[in-house]
Tab-separated table of C-alpha atoms in Angstrom:
chain	number	residue	atom	x	y	z
B	1	UNK	CA	17.164	2.820	35.242
B	2	UNK	CA	16.722	5.281	32.195
B	3	UNK	CA	14.537	4.211	29.495
B	4	UNK	CA	15.975	2.882	26.236
B	5	UNK	CA	15.814	5.472	23.576
B	6	UNK	CA	13.703	4.878	20.452
B	7	UNK	CA	15.547	3.274	17.704
B	8	UNK	CA	16.500	5.379	14.508
B	9	UNK	CA	15.079	3.588	11.564
B	10	UNK	CA	13.370	4.060	8.327
B	11	UNK	CA	9.495	3.774	8.777
B	12	UNK	CA	8.017	2.186	5.725
B	13	UNK	CA	4.079	2.416	6.096
B	14	UNK	CA	1.466	3.951	7.936
B	15	UNK	CA	-2.374	3.683	8.562
B	16	UNK	CA	-5.175	5.722	9.944
B	17	UNK	CA	-6.555	3.271	12.159
B	18	UNK	CA	-9.469	5.530	13.267
B	19	UNK	CA	-8.396	5.774	16.976
B	20	UNK	CA	-4.665	6.460	15.975
B	21	UNK	CA	-1.989	6.563	13.390
B	22	UNK	CA	0.221	3.534	13.175
B	23	UNK	CA	3.490	3.422	11.485
B	24	UNK	CA	5.896	0.514	11.034
B	25	UNK	CA	9.441	0.053	9.702
B	26	UNK	CA	12.947	-1.401	9.801
B	27	UNK	CA	13.767	-3.421	12.763
B	28	UNK	CA	10.129	-4.547	13.233
B	29	UNK	CA	9.358	-1.165	15.026
B	30	UNK	CA	5.724	-0.233	15.505
B	31	UNK	CA	4.791	3.403	16.432
B	32	UNK	CA	1.620	4.470	17.639
B	33	UNK	CA	0.516	8.151	17.155
B	34	UNK	CA	-2.481	10.392	18.070
B	35	UNK	CA	-4.843	11.339	15.153
B	36	UNK	CA	-3.224	14.792	14.920
B	37	UNK	CA	0.183	12.971	14.231
B	38	UNK	CA	1.777	15.159	17.065
B	39	UNK	CA	2.730	12.516	19.601
B	40	UNK	CA	4.135	9.051	18.977
B	41	UNK	CA	5.056	6.064	21.202
B	42	UNK	CA	6.861	3.133	20.476
B	43	UNK	CA	4.697	-0.249	20.734
B	44	UNK	CA	6.070	-3.698	21.717
B	45	UNK	CA	6.800	-5.825	18.516
B	46	UNK	CA	7.298	-9.531	18.490
B	47	UNK	CA	9.872	-9.285	15.623
B	48	UNK	CA	13.074	-7.586	14.240
B	49	UNK	CA	12.133	-8.120	10.672
B	50	UNK	CA	11.574	-4.983	8.658
B	51	UNK	CA	7.824	-4.324	8.438
B	52	UNK	CA	6.873	-2.729	5.003
B	53	UNK	CA	3.148	-2.381	5.339
B	54	UNK	CA	0.271	-1.807	7.845
B	55	UNK	CA	-3.392	-2.007	7.121
B	56	UNK	CA	-6.789	-1.972	8.811
B	57	UNK	CA	-8.643	-5.279	8.196
B	58	UNK	CA	-11.853	-5.199	9.956
B	59	UNK	CA	-11.526	-4.542	13.565
B	60	UNK	CA	-7.891	-5.147	13.660
B	61	UNK	CA	-4.562	-3.863	12.407
B	62	UNK	CA	-2.317	-6.160	10.316
B	63	UNK	CA	1.428	-5.604	9.439
B	64	UNK	CA	3.693	-7.553	6.825
B	65	UNK	CA	7.305	-7.534	6.079
B	66	UNK	CA	10.598	-9.578	5.678
B	67	UNK	CA	10.692	-13.423	5.906
B	68	UNK	CA	6.825	-13.703	5.378
B	69	UNK	CA	6.358	-11.986	8.615
B	70	UNK	CA	2.588	-10.950	9.197
B	71	UNK	CA	1.535	-9.602	12.600
B	72	UNK	CA	-1.989	-8.649	13.871
B	73	UNK	CA	-3.367	-6.614	16.857
B	74	UNK	CA	-7.137	-5.982	17.673
B	75	UNK	CA	-6.266	-2.925	19.596
B	76	UNK	CA	-6.858	-0.128	17.030
B	77	UNK	CA	-4.641	2.324	18.938
B	78	UNK	CA	-1.564	0.326	17.819
B	79	UNK	CA	-0.151	0.023	21.574
B	80	UNK	CA	-2.002	-3.377	22.211
B	81	UNK	CA	-0.572	-6.764	21.869
B	82	UNK	CA	0.862	-7.764	18.360
B	83	UNK	CA	0.919	-11.359	17.706
B	84	UNK	CA	2.642	-13.406	14.609
B	85	UNK	CA	-0.112	-14.616	12.228
B	86	UNK	CA	0.366	-17.922	10.508
B	87	UNK	CA	1.353	-18.098	6.941
B	88	UNK	CA	1.437	-20.515	4.083
B	89	UNK	CA	4.221	-23.192	4.810
B	90	UNK	CA	7.483	-22.305	3.089
B	91	UNK	CA	6.783	-18.641	2.418
B	92	UNK	CA	9.906	-16.627	3.653
B	93	UNK	CA	9.889	-13.890	0.906
B	94	UNK	CA	9.528	-10.216	1.899
B	95	UNK	CA	5.831	-9.049	1.790
B	96	UNK	CA	5.298	-5.390	0.753
B	97	UNK	CA	1.559	-4.881	1.113
B	98	UNK	CA	-1.341	-6.542	3.176
B	99	UNK	CA	-4.915	-5.351	3.228
B	100	UNK	CA	-8.663	-6.550	2.648
B	101	UNK	CA	-10.409	-7.599	-0.520
B	102	UNK	CA	-14.139	-8.156	-0.848
B	103	UNK	CA	-14.180	-11.326	1.194
B	104	UNK	CA	-10.719	-12.266	1.964
B	105	UNK	CA	-7.355	-10.507	2.919
B	106	UNK	CA	-4.271	-10.663	0.949
B	107	UNK	CA	-0.595	-10.098	1.137
B	108	UNK	CA	1.902	-9.629	-1.835
B	109	UNK	CA	5.651	-9.481	-2.135
B	110	UNK	CA	8.718	-10.910	-3.766
B	111	UNK	CA	8.760	-13.488	-6.449
B	112	UNK	CA	5.065	-12.708	-7.426
B	113	UNK	CA	3.939	-14.043	-4.085
B	114	UNK	CA	0.101	-13.547	-3.362
B	115	UNK	CA	-0.784	-14.877	0.129
B	116	UNK	CA	-4.673	-15.266	0.708
B	117	UNK	CA	-6.005	-14.872	4.166
B	118	UNK	CA	-9.145	-15.112	6.047
B	119	UNK	CA	-11.601	-12.237	6.220
B	120	UNK	CA	-10.449	-11.090	9.459
B	121	UNK	CA	-6.726	-11.174	8.626
B	122	UNK	CA	-5.822	-13.816	11.327
B	123	UNK	CA	-4.277	-16.217	9.231
B	124	UNK	CA	-2.878	-16.351	5.533
B	125	UNK	CA	-2.909	-20.117	4.839
B	126	UNK	CA	-2.750	-20.210	1.174
B	127	UNK	CA	-0.243	-19.136	-1.384
B	128	UNK	CA	-1.972	-18.456	-4.656
B	129	UNK	CA	-0.836	-20.945	-7.421
B	130	UNK	CA	-0.105	-20.133	-11.171
B	131	UNK	CA	0.458	-16.233	-10.458
B	132	UNK	CA	1.492	-15.170	-14.047
B	133	UNK	CA	4.858	-13.409	-12.800
B	134	UNK	CA	7.663	-13.643	-10.695
B	135	UNK	CA	8.248	-10.118	-10.436
B	136	UNK	CA	8.212	-8.504	-7.044
B	137	UNK	CA	4.719	-7.250	-6.207
B	138	UNK	CA	4.797	-3.869	-4.225
B	139	UNK	CA	1.094	-2.920	-3.845
B	140	UNK	CA	-2.471	-3.927	-4.692
B	141	UNK	CA	-5.961	-2.439	-4.335
B	142	UNK	CA	-9.639	-3.383	-4.529
B	143	UNK	CA	-10.837	-1.852	-7.799
B	144	UNK	CA	-14.415	-2.739	-7.947
B	145	UNK	CA	-16.327	-5.488	-6.204
B	146	UNK	CA	-14.271	-8.781	-6.471
B	147	UNK	CA	-11.829	-7.056	-8.751
B	148	UNK	CA	-8.329	-6.492	-7.538
B	149	UNK	CA	-5.258	-4.782	-9.093
B	150	UNK	CA	-1.616	-5.575	-8.110
B	151	UNK	CA	1.546	-3.664	-9.431
B	152	UNK	CA	5.075	-4.391	-9.053
B	153	UNK	CA	8.620	-4.686	-10.685
B	154	UNK	CA	9.310	-4.042	-14.303
B	155	UNK	CA	6.038	-2.395	-14.903
B	156	UNK	CA	3.949	-5.531	-13.930
B	157	UNK	CA	0.076	-4.920	-13.548
B	158	UNK	CA	-1.928	-8.031	-12.484
B	159	UNK	CA	-5.718	-8.104	-12.512
B	160	UNK	CA	-8.099	-10.659	-10.610
B	161	UNK	CA	-11.896	-10.694	-11.160
B	162	UNK	CA	-12.503	-13.488	-8.616
B	163	UNK	CA	-11.611	-11.921	-5.509
B	164	UNK	CA	-7.861	-12.903	-5.977
B	165	UNK	CA	-8.203	-16.548	-6.608
B	166	UNK	CA	-6.679	-16.198	-10.138
B	167	UNK	CA	-4.732	-13.560	-11.772
B	168	UNK	CA	-4.200	-12.198	-15.239
B	169	UNK	CA	-1.088	-10.334	-16.489
B	170	UNK	CA	-1.902	-7.266	-18.187
B	171	UNK	CA	-0.238	-5.031	-20.991
B	172	UNK	CA	1.763	-2.340	-19.399
B	173	UNK	CA	3.016	0.574	-21.097
B	174	UNK	CA	6.286	0.901	-18.992
B	175	UNK	CA	9.204	-1.289	-17.813
B	176	UNK	CA	9.753	0.889	-14.960
B	177	UNK	CA	9.024	-0.630	-11.279
B	178	UNK	CA	5.361	0.243	-10.168
B	179	UNK	CA	5.426	0.798	-6.502
B	180	UNK	CA	1.668	1.942	-5.639
B	181	UNK	CA	-1.832	1.731	-6.907
B	182	UNK	CA	-4.991	3.567	-5.790
B	183	UNK	CA	-8.662	3.582	-6.823
B	184	UNK	CA	-11.125	6.340	-6.673
B	185	UNK	CA	-13.919	6.205	-4.197
B	186	UNK	CA	-16.565	5.071	-6.742
B	187	UNK	CA	-14.207	2.603	-8.499
B	188	UNK	CA	-14.253	4.642	-11.828
B	189	UNK	CA	-10.434	5.211	-12.067
B	190	UNK	CA	-7.209	3.788	-10.902
B	191	UNK	CA	-3.720	5.123	-10.883
B	192	UNK	CA	-0.242	3.556	-10.627
B	193	UNK	CA	2.859	5.133	-9.999
B	194	UNK	CA	6.496	4.295	-9.671
B	195	UNK	CA	10.183	4.621	-10.569
B	196	UNK	CA	11.273	7.668	-12.490
B	197	UNK	CA	8.041	9.406	-12.236
B	198	UNK	CA	6.003	6.990	-14.110
B	199	UNK	CA	2.251	7.663	-13.625
B	200	UNK	CA	-0.376	5.403	-15.187
B	201	UNK	CA	-4.011	5.533	-15.160
B	202	UNK	CA	-6.993	3.188	-16.109
B	203	UNK	CA	-10.835	3.548	-16.067
B	204	UNK	CA	-11.471	-0.058	-16.482
B	205	UNK	CA	-8.436	-1.704	-14.703
B	206	UNK	CA	-7.518	-3.566	-18.051
B	207	UNK	CA	-6.213	-0.731	-20.314
B	208	UNK	CA	-3.400	1.358	-18.748
B	209	UNK	CA	-2.011	4.549	-20.178
B	210	UNK	CA	0.849	7.216	-19.385
B	211	UNK	CA	-0.747	10.293	-17.351
B	212	UNK	CA	0.832	13.630	-16.736
B	213	UNK	CA	4.080	12.672	-15.476
B	214	UNK	CA	6.244	14.413	-12.496
B	215	UNK	CA	8.025	17.354	-13.981
B	216	UNK	CA	10.896	16.408	-11.409
B	217	UNK	CA	11.066	12.727	-12.732
B	218	UNK	CA	11.358	11.881	-9.092
B	219	UNK	CA	10.594	8.317	-7.999
B	220	UNK	CA	6.958	7.995	-6.952
B	221	UNK	CA	6.590	5.706	-3.961
B	222	UNK	CA	3.057	5.990	-2.667
B	223	UNK	CA	-0.574	6.526	-3.835
B	224	UNK	CA	-3.684	6.907	-1.940
B	225	UNK	CA	-7.502	8.487	-2.692
B	226	UNK	CA	-8.875	10.910	-0.127
B	227	UNK	CA	-11.565	13.491	0.040
B	228	UNK	CA	-12.244	13.405	-3.785
B	229	UNK	CA	-8.500	13.489	-4.994
B	230	UNK	CA	-5.905	11.243	-5.958
B	231	UNK	CA	-2.613	11.852	-3.926
B	232	UNK	CA	0.885	10.544	-4.871
B	233	UNK	CA	4.016	11.044	-3.035
B	234	UNK	CA	7.655	10.380	-3.955
B	235	UNK	CA	11.368	11.421	-3.792
B	236	UNK	CA	12.416	15.105	-3.088
B	237	UNK	CA	9.304	15.563	-0.843
B	238	UNK	CA	7.161	15.606	-4.027
B	239	UNK	CA	3.361	15.532	-3.535
B	240	UNK	CA	0.989	15.677	-6.367
B	241	UNK	CA	-2.762	15.411	-6.500
B	242	UNK	CA	-5.526	15.252	-9.127
B	243	UNK	CA	-9.323	14.671	-9.296
B	244	UNK	CA	-10.329	11.532	-10.916
B	245	UNK	CA	-11.602	12.960	-14.326
B	246	UNK	CA	-8.252	14.599	-14.904
B	247	UNK	CA	-5.875	11.965	-14.135
B	248	UNK	CA	-5.154	11.333	-17.930
B	249	UNK	CA	-4.527	14.896	-18.589
B	250	UNK	CA	-1.063	16.342	-18.727
B	251	UNK	CA	-2.076	19.462	-16.794
B	252	UNK	CA	-4.509	17.368	-14.587
B	253	UNK	CA	-1.937	17.058	-11.769
B	254	UNK	CA	-0.869	19.621	-9.287
B	255	UNK	CA	2.648	19.381	-8.062
B	256	UNK	CA	4.163	20.600	-4.767
B	257	UNK	CA	6.723	19.833	-2.249
B	258	UNK	CA	6.080	18.944	1.545
B	259	UNK	CA	6.751	21.940	3.673
B	260	UNK	CA	7.095	21.553	7.658
B	261	UNK	CA	3.708	22.760	8.292
B	262	UNK	CA	2.032	20.563	5.755
B	263	UNK	CA	1.492	17.421	7.811
B	264	UNK	CA	-2.137	18.367	8.539
B	265	UNK	CA	-3.169	18.540	5.086
B	266	UNK	CA	-1.161	15.510	4.008
B	267	UNK	CA	-1.472	13.083	6.890
B	268	UNK	CA	-3.580	10.730	4.908
B	269	UNK	CA	-1.089	10.334	2.149
B	270	UNK	CA	0.876	7.897	4.274
B	271	UNK	CA	2.345	5.046	1.819
B	272	UNK	CA	5.512	6.976	1.583
B	273	UNK	CA	8.094	4.568	0.089
B	274	UNK	CA	8.110	0.903	1.134
């Protein structure tokens, strides 16, 4: 009997798991690729819900998506058994990001939902109460020890200084959706990006300002920090990068477009549109 063809669906996120690249997407698909990104195989998934995020948490991989779905595998190749993870009762919103903090793990999503999980990411039993927004949260990042930044719809920026137990709503210079946030390796700068090419920066996680925006005005969907540079990606195959000290300068960002042979240089800019 011929093998079923791999589904053709949108992939929403990917992670360098150390042993392989793992990508997740619509229909619950999970793909495992080699570290060159040149060969991919379809892993067995226990869900058909769209998966919007995947992250390495400790010695495991954790994926999150629609209807409060969270999955985990302890096989860092991505081809091992993925198991559903228990979440707080009644949570059935779409989750757009998942990852570690200083001493816990978190998932964020629609209606201002923030789920707190164990350090190992093998359960997410608590929904944080009194989150000061009902906007969709698309991404979060560990800014400094015990300090987290989350971003979302209508320019929402949240900050926690107690490792996610409580959150403050910060003043934002934009009403555009913010899709991603990234922090420099030493925690000295953070950038957030989103709808319409909006690009913000902060050096304290509290005050946020406009940075040099994309000249294409393309939606910016993902951000990461690798090898001394912030890298952002967006519509029209846009890629931009900047060193931390220049993120606030209009000429501090270098813009280009992905070319077919660019994968090797860009493989770590993997949050390409959730």
